[in-house]
XYZ file of C-alpha atoms in Angstrom:
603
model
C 21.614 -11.805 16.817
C 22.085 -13.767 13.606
C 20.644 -13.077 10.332
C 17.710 -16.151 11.187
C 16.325 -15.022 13.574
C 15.233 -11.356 12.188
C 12.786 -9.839 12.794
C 13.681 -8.527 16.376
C 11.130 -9.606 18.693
C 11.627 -6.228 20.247
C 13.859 -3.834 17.950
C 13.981 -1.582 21.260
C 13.954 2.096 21.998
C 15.839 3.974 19.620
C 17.862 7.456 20.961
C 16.185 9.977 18.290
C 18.050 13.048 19.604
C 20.485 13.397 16.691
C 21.811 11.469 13.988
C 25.089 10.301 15.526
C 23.313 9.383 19.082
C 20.992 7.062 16.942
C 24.254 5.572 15.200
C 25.864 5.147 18.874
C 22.691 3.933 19.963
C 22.833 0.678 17.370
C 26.240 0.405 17.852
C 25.735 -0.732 21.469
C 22.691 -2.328 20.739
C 25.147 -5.062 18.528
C 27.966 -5.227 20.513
C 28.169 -9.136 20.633
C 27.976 -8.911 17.104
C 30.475 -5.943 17.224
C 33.161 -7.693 19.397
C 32.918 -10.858 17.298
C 33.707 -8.500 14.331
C 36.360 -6.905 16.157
C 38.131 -10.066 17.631
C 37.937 -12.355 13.645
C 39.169 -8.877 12.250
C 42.573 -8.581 14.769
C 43.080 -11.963 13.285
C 42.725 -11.379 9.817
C 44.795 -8.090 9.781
C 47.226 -9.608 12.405
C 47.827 -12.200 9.962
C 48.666 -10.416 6.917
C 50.866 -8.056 9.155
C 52.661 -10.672 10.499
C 54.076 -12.119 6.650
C 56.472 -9.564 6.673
C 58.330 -10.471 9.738
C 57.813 -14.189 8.392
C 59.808 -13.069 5.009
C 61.909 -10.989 6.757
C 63.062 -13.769 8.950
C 63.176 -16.157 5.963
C 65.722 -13.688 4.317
C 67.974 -13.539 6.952
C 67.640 -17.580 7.281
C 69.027 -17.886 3.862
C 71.903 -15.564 4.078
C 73.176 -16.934 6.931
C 72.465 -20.246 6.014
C 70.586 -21.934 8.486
C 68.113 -24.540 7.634
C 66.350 -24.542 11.022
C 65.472 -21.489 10.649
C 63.866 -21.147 7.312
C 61.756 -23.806 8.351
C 60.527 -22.588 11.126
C 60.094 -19.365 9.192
C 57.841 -21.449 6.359
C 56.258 -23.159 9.222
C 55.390 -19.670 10.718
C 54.176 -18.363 6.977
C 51.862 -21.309 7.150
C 50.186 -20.389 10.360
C 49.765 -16.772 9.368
C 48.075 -17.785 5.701
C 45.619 -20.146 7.466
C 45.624 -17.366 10.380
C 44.511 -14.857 7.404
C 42.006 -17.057 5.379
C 40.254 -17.825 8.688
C 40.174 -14.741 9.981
C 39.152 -13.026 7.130
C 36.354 -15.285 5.857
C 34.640 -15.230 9.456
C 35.430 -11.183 9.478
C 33.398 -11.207 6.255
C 30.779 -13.232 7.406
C 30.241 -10.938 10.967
C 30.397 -8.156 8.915
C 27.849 -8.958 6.671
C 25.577 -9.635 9.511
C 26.338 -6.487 11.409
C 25.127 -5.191 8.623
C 22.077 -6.320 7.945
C 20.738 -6.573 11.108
C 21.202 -3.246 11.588
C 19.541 -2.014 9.037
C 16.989 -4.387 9.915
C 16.523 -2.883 12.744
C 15.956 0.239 11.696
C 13.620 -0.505 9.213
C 11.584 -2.607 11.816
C 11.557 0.551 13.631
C 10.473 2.761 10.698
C 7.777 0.363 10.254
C 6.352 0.290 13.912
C 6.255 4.463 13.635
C 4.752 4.370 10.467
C 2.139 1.705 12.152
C 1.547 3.817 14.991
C 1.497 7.217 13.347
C -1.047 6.220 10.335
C -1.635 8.833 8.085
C -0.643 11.389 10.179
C 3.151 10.001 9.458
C 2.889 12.026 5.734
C 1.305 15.059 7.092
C 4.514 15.540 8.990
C 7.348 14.106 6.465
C 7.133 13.924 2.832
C 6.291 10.332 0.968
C 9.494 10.721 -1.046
C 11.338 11.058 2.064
C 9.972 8.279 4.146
C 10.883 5.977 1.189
C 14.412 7.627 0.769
C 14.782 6.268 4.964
C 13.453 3.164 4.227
C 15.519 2.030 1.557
C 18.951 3.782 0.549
C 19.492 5.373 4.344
C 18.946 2.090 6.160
C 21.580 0.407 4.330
C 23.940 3.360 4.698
C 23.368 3.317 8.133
C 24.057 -0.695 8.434
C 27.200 0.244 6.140
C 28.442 2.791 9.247
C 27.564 0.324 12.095
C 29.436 -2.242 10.523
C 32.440 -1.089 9.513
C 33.419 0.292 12.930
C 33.968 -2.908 14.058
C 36.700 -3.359 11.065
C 38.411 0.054 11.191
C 38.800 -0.897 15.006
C 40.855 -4.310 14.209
C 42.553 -2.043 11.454
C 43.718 0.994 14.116
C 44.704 -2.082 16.713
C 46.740 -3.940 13.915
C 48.545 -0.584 12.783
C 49.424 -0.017 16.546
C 50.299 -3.056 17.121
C 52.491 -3.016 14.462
C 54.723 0.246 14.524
C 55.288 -1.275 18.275
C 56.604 -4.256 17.045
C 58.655 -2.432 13.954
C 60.229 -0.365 17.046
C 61.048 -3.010 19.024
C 62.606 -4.844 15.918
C 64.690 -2.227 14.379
C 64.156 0.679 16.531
C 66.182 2.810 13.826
C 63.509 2.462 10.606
C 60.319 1.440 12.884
C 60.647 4.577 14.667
C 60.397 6.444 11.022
C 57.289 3.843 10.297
C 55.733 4.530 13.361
C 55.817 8.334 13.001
C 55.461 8.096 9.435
C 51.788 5.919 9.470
C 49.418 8.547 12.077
C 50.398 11.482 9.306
C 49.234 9.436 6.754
C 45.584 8.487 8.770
C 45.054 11.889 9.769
C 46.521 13.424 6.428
C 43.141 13.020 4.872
C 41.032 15.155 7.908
C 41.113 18.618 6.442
C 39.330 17.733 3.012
C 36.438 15.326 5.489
C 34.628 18.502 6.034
C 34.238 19.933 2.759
C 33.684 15.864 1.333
C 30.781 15.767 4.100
C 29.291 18.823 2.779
C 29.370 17.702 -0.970
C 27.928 14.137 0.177
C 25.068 16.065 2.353
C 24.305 17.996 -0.646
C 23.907 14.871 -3.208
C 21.392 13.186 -0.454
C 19.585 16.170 0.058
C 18.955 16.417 -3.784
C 18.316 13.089 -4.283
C 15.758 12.592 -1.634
C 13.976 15.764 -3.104
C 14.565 14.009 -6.761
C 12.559 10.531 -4.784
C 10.311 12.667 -3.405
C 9.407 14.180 -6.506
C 9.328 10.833 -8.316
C 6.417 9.541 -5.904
C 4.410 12.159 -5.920
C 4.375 12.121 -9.909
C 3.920 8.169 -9.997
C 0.699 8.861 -7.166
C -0.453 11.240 -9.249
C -0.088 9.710 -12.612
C -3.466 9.433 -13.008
C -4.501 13.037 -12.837
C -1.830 14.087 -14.501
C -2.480 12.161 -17.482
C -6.235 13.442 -17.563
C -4.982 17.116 -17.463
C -2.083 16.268 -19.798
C 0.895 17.282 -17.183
C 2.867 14.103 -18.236
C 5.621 16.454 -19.993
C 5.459 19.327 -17.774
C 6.599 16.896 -14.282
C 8.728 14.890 -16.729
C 10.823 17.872 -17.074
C 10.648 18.780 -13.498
C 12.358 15.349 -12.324
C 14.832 15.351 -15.550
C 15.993 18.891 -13.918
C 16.038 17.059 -10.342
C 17.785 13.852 -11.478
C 20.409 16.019 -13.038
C 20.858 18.299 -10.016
C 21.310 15.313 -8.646
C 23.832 14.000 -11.271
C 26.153 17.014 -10.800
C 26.328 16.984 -6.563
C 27.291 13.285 -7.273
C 30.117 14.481 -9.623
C 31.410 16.999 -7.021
C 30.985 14.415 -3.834
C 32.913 11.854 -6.361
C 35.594 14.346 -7.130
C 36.403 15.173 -3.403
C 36.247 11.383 -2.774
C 38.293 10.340 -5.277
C 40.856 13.276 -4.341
C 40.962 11.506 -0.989
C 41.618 8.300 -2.237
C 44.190 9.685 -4.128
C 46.054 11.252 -1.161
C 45.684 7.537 0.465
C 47.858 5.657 -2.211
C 50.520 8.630 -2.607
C 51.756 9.311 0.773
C 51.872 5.462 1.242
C 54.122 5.484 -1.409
C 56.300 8.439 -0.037
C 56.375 6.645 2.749
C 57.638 3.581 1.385
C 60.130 5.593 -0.475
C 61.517 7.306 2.448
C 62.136 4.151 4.310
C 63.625 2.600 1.180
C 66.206 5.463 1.074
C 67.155 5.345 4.207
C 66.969 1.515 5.104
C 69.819 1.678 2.015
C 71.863 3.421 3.647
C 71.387 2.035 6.778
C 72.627 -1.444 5.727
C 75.349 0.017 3.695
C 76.838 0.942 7.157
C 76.084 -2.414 8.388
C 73.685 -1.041 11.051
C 70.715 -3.049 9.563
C 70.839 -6.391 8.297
C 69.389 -7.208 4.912
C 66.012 -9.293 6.590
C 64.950 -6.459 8.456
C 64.968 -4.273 5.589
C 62.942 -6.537 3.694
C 60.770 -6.724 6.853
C 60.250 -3.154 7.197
C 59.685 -2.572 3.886
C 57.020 -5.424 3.648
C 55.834 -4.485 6.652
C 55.184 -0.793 5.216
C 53.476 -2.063 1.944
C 51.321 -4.426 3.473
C 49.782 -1.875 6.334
C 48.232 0.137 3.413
C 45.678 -2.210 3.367
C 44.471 -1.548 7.052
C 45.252 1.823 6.424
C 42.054 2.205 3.802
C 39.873 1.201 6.511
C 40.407 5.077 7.348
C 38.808 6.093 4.536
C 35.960 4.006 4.558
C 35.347 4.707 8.038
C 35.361 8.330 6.962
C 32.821 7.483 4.179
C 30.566 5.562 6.232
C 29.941 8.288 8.828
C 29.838 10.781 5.867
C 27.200 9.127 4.030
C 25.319 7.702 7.130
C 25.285 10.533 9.155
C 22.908 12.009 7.309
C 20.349 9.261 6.779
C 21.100 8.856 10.242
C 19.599 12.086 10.937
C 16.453 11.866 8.571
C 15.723 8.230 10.121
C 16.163 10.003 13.719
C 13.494 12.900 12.729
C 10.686 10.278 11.514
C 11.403 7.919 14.589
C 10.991 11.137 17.046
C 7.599 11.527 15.911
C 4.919 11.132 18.335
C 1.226 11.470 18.729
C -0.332 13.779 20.541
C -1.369 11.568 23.299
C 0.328 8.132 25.258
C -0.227 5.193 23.384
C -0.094 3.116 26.120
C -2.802 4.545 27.315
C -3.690 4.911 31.511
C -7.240 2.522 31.345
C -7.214 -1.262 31.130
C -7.105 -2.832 27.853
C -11.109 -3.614 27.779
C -13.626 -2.269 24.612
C -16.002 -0.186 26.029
C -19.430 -0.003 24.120
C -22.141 3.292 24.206
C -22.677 6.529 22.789
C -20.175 7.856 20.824
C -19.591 11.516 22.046
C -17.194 14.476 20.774
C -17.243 17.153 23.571
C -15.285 19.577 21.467
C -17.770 19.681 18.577
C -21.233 18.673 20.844
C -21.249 15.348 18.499
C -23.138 12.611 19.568
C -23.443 9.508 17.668
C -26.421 6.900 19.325
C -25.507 3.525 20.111
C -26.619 1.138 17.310
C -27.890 4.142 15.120
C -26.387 4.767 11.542
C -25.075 8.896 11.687
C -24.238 11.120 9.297
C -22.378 13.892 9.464
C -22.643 16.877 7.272
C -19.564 19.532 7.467
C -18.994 21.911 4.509
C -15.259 21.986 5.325
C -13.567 18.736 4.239
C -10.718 19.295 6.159
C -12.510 19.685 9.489
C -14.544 16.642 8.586
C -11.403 14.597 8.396
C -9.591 15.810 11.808
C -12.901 15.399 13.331
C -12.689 11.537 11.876
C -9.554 10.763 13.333
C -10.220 11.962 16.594
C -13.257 9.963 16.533
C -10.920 7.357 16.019
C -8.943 7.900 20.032
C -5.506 8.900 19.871
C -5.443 11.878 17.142
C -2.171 13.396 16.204
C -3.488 16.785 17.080
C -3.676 18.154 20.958
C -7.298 18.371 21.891
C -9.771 16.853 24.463
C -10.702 13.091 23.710
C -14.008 11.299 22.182
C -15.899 9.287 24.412
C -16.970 5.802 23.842
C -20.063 5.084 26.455
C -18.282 7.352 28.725
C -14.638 6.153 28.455
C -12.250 8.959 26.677
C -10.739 6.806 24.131
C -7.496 8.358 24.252
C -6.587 7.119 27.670
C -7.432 3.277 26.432
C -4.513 1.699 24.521
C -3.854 2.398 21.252
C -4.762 -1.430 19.700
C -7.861 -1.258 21.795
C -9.297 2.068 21.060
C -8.452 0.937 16.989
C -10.823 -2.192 17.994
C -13.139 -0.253 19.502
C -13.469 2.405 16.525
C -12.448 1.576 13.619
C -11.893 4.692 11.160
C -11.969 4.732 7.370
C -10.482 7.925 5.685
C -10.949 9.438 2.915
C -8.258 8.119 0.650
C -7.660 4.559 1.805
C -5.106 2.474 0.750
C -5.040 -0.510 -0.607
C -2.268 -3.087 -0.609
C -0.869 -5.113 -3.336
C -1.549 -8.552 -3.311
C -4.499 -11.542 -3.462
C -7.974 -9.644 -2.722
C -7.918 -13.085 -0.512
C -4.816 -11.208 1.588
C -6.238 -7.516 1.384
C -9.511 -8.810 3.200
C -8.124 -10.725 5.798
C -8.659 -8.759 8.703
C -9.053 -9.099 12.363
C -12.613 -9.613 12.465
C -15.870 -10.498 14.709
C -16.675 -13.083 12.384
C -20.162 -11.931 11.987
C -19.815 -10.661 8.563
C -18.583 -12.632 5.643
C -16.453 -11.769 2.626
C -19.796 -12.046 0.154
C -22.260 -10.230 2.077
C -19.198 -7.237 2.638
C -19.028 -7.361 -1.041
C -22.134 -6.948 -1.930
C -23.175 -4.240 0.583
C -20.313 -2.458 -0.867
C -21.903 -2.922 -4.168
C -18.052 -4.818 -5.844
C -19.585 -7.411 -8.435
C -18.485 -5.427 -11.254
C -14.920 -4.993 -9.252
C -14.888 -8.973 -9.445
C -15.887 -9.363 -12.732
C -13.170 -6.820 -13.392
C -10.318 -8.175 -11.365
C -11.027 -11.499 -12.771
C -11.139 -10.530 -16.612
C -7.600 -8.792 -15.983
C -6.005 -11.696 -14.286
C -4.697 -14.461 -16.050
C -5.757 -17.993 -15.278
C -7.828 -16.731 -12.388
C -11.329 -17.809 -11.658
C -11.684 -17.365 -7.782
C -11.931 -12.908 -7.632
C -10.508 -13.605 -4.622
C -7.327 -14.870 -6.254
C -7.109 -11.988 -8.313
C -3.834 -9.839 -7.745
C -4.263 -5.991 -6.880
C -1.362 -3.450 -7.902
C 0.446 -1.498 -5.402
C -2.171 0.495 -3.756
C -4.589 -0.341 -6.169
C -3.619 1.855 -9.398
C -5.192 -0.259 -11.948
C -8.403 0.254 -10.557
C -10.447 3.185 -10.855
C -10.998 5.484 -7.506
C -14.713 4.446 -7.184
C -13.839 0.501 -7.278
C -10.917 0.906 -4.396
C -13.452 2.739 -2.168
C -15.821 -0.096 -2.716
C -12.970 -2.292 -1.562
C -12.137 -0.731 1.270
C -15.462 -0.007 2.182
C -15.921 -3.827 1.927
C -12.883 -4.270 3.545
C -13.992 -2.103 6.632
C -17.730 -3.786 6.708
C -16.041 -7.637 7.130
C -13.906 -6.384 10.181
C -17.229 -5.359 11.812
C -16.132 -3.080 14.792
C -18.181 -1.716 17.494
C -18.072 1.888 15.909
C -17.251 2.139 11.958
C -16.236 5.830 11.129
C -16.061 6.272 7.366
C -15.039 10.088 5.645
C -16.888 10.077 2.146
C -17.262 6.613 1.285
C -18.612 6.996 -1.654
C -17.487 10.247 -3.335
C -16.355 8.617 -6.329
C -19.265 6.111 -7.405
C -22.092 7.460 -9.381
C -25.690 8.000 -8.188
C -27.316 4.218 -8.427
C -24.370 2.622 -6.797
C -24.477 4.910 -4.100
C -27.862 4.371 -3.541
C -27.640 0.341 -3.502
C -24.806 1.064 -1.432
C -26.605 3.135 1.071
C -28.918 0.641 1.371
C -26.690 -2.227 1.726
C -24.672 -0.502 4.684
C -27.821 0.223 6.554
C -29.038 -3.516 6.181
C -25.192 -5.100 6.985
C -24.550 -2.424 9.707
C -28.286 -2.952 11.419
C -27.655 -2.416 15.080
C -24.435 -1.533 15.140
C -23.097 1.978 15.436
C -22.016 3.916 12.384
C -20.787 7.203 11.807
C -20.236 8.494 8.491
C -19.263 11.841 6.716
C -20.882 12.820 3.645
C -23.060 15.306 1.813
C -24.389 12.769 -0.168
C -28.340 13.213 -0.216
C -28.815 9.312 -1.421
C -27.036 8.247 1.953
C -27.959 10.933 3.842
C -31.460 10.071 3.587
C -30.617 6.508 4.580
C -29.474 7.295 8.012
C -31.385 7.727 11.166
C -29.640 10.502 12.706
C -28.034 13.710 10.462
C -26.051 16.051 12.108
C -24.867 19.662 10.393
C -21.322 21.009 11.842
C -20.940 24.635 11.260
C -17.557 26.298 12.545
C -16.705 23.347 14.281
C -19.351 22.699 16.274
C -23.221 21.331 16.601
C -25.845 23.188 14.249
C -28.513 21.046 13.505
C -29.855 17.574 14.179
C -32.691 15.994 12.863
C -33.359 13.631 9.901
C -32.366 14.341 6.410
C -35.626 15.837 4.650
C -36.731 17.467 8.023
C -33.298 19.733 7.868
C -33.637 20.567 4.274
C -36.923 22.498 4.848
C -36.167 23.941 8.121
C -32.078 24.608 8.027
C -30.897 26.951 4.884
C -27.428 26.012 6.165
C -28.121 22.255 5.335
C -29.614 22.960 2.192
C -26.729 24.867 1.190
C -23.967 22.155 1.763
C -26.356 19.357 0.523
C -27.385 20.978 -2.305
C -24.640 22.937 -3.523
C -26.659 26.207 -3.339
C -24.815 29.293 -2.825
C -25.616 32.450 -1.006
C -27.801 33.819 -4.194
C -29.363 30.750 -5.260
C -27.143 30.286 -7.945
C -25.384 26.574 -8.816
C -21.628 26.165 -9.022
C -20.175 25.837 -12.201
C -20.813 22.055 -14.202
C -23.690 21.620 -11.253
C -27.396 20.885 -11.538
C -29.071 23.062 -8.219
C -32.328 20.914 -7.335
C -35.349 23.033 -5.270
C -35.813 21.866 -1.782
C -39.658 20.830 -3.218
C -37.764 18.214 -5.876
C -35.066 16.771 -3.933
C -37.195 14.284 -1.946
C -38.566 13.226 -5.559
C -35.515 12.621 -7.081
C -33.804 10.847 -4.092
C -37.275 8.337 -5.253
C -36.268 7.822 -8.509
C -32.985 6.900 -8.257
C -33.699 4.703 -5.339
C -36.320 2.819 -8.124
C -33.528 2.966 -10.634
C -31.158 1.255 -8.440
């Protein structure tokens, strides 16, 4: 796999049961990439190692003057350097995409669960820490998976090496070749302790990004209940938590590294002192001293490998095991579903609640519990994230259809829809039926002034649908990004449109124009939506009241708020003495019908 031809068609089926399983599991998902790494990397570090026999035999050349031999050694010097610059620019370049396709992979993967889970994905897992996975622990993870290839070559090289220092000068390689495996595992006791420290920091900085998002998402309300300050100082407290696990994790690491440049050097000492005295004695000639002892200083730089092969697990094993817990999340039922992949049309029925929703009728569903109203949604939707019988689509139990064809069978709008940045051009191009177009959309949804504003706050911009939106829409207000997404959910026309409180954030005439626009747009078709909103209650053909969880009432809007006290008390905000909530206006059952009137006039 090179770096063109990303994405993976198929990024596979990742092993999710630990951290280090997932790690294996990429590992031998790359291994043409991994042996290519592995075979340019015995070059490159075979290439260095092999100078210091060149010198060596260079040395020995000179002192006992032959001229043969010194150029053959300068010939062989040659063949190593061009040996080394070959080796190690290709290493480099197989590296590099070892490393990016794995984390390429795993962030195609990330992407596909967050697809497939929806908005059930943050139920489960934190925002902050599904955007620590994506970003920081993929590349750590790519970091891991592609330096194994390298510390391979390096271990090979190092073997290699001490056999060939034995072979040479049995007397000093056998003190090299006992000398290097105390210096590689040297460093194991204080891994432990460093792997704790590092766990630590990413643990506290994922709670410091976590933190961060939910602020920056919440900016908005914080600022109209002045909280700025107050979460300000939360995340300067996190950051420096943060700032002081880094210190320790830097301190261990930096102790290691340490440890990996003196015992070298004691090393190199050692055989020093006694390659002395072995040539004093004439039991070692003066080239394979200087062979040895070249040979010693130059495998400290495969020897570092060992630390950063330590690292790399250190730091990846945990992202590895925070990517492994979001890609082990499944829903409740078998995407794949056990039906053919055909849309089914009909009824819309929810056995657990008694809900029925008429073909071609506009529904609306009244439940005093928000929460309830929203699971109840999604389920609507096929495939819910909870355990629980199915919804039926003219008979067919959505859940056992495939997951893209229940979603283009129902198509389900929450409650807090997101919006992405971009061209409104982009953010409306859906799949579609092709039976409603972007201006009629727009103005059932009621967006002129959305336009008008969109255009005003883009620069050179005449087209609104050239207009730029902000990452999930923050610059506009929360009534104008419902209107959006209501619009966006009217152009992609699908047999059953679902939408949770479409309109809770517009004021009264809007909502009324937009009642009446959705009834007109979505004539025929079959609509289901959750409100308590008198103005679009009254619109719909059908209302149905949900009390614990199942079936109360049915009957048309004005009908249930003479005859059902438990309608009148959701719709109308009434509570069990009559009296209205705090900062709310209680209408009599008598005036409601009359003011629904006027502000149908008004609008």
């Amino acid at each position: 796999m090179q770096i063109q031809d990303l994405p993976y068609p198929d990024p596979g089926v990742p092993d999710t049961r630990s951290g280090p399983r997932l790690l294996w599991w990429l590992f031998r998902n790359q291994l043409g990439g991994q042996l290519k790494a592995l075979a340019w990397g015995l070059l490159h570090f075979a290439s260095v190692s092999a100078l210091p026999f060149c010198v060596g035999f260079a040395v020995q050349a000179v002192v006992d003057r032959s001229g043969s031999r010194l150029a053959l050694a300068g010939g062989l010097m040659l063949l190593c350097c061009a040996g080394n610059a070959l080796g190690d620019t290709f290493l480099h370049r197989a590296a590099v995409t070892n490393w990016i396709t794995a984390a390429s992979r795993v962030q195609q993967l990330l992407a596909r669960r967050a697809a497939l889970l929806g908005s059930a994905l943050t139920r489960r897992v934190a925002a902050g820490e599904v955007v620590a996975v994506s970003t920081g622990d993929v590349e750590k993870i790519g970091w891991f998976v592609e330096a194994v290839s390298r510390f391979t070559a390096a271990a090979l090289t190092i073997v290699l090496v001490c056999g060939g220092l034995v072979v040479y000068e049995p007397a000093l390689g056998l003190v090299v070749a006992l000398g290097l495996p105390v210096l590689a595992l040297a460093v194991l006791p204080l891994l432990p302790r460093a792997t704790q420290r590092a766990d630590v920091q990413r643990a506290k900085a994922g709670r410091a990004t976590e933190l961060a998002s939910d602020t920056v998402a919440g900016l908005r309300v914080l600022r109209g209940i002045g909280g700025e300050e107050l979460f300000l100082d939360r995340y300067r407290s996190a950051s420096q938590e943060v700032r002081h696990a880094a210190v320790r994790s830097a301190r261990m690491w930096s102790l290691i590294s340490a440890i990996q440049v003196l015992l070298p050097g004691l090393l190199l000492i050692a055989v020093v002192w006694y390659g002395v005295h072995l040539a004093q004695d004439g039991r070692v000639g003066v080239g394979a001293l200087v062979t040895v002892y070249s040979s010693v200083m130059i495998l400290t730089y495969p020897l570092r490998h060992f630390e950063e092969i330590a690292m790399a697990y250190s730091f990846s094993r945990p992202s590895a095991q925070r990517a492994a817990r979001v890609l082990s999340l499944e829903r409740a039922t078998d995407t794949g579903g056990s039906r053919p992949a055909k849309v089914p049309s009909g009824d819309l029925h929810d056995p657990a609640t008694g809900l029925l929703a008429p073909a071609g009728v506009l529904t609306t569903v009244v439940c005093g519990d928000p929460d309830v109203a929203g699971r109840l949604a999604e389920r609507l939707g096929g495939h819910s994230c909870e355990p629980g019988e199915s919804a039926l689509l003219g008979g067919v139990p959505l859940d056992e259809l495939p997951l893209d064809c229940a979603r283009t069978a129902v198509l389900v709008q929450d409650k807090d829809p997101v919006l992405l940045s971009g061209t409104l051009r982009d953010l409306l191009d859906v799949p579609s039926s092709g039976a409603v177009g972007t201006d009629a959309a727009l103005s059932a949804a009621q967006c002129e002034d959305v336009l008008a504003a969109l255009v005003q706050g883009s620069v050179g911009v005449e087209d609104p649908l050239d207009a730029r939106l902000t990452e999930r829409g923050r610059s506009l207000s929360g009534g104008q990004r419902q209107r959006l997404a209501l619009a966006r959910s009217l152009i992609a026309d699908p047999e059953v449109l679902v939408l949770d409180e479409p309109t809770s954030a517009v004021d009264s005439h809007t909502e009324a124009r937009i009642a009446r626009g959705l009834r007109d747009l979505r004539a025929k078709r079959t609509t289901v939506v959750f409100t308590s909103s008198p103005l679009l209650l009254d619109r719909a053909d059908r209302v149905v009241l949900l009390h614990d969880g199942t079936v109360a009432a049915v009957g048309t809007h004005r009908d249930l708020l003479v005859c059902e006290p438990r309608y009148r008390a959701v719709v109308t905000r009434e509570t069990g003495e009559g009296d209205a909530p705090a900062g709310r206006t209680v209408l009599a059952e008598d005036d409601v019908p009359h003011r629904l009137e006027e502000i149908e006039e008004t609008a």
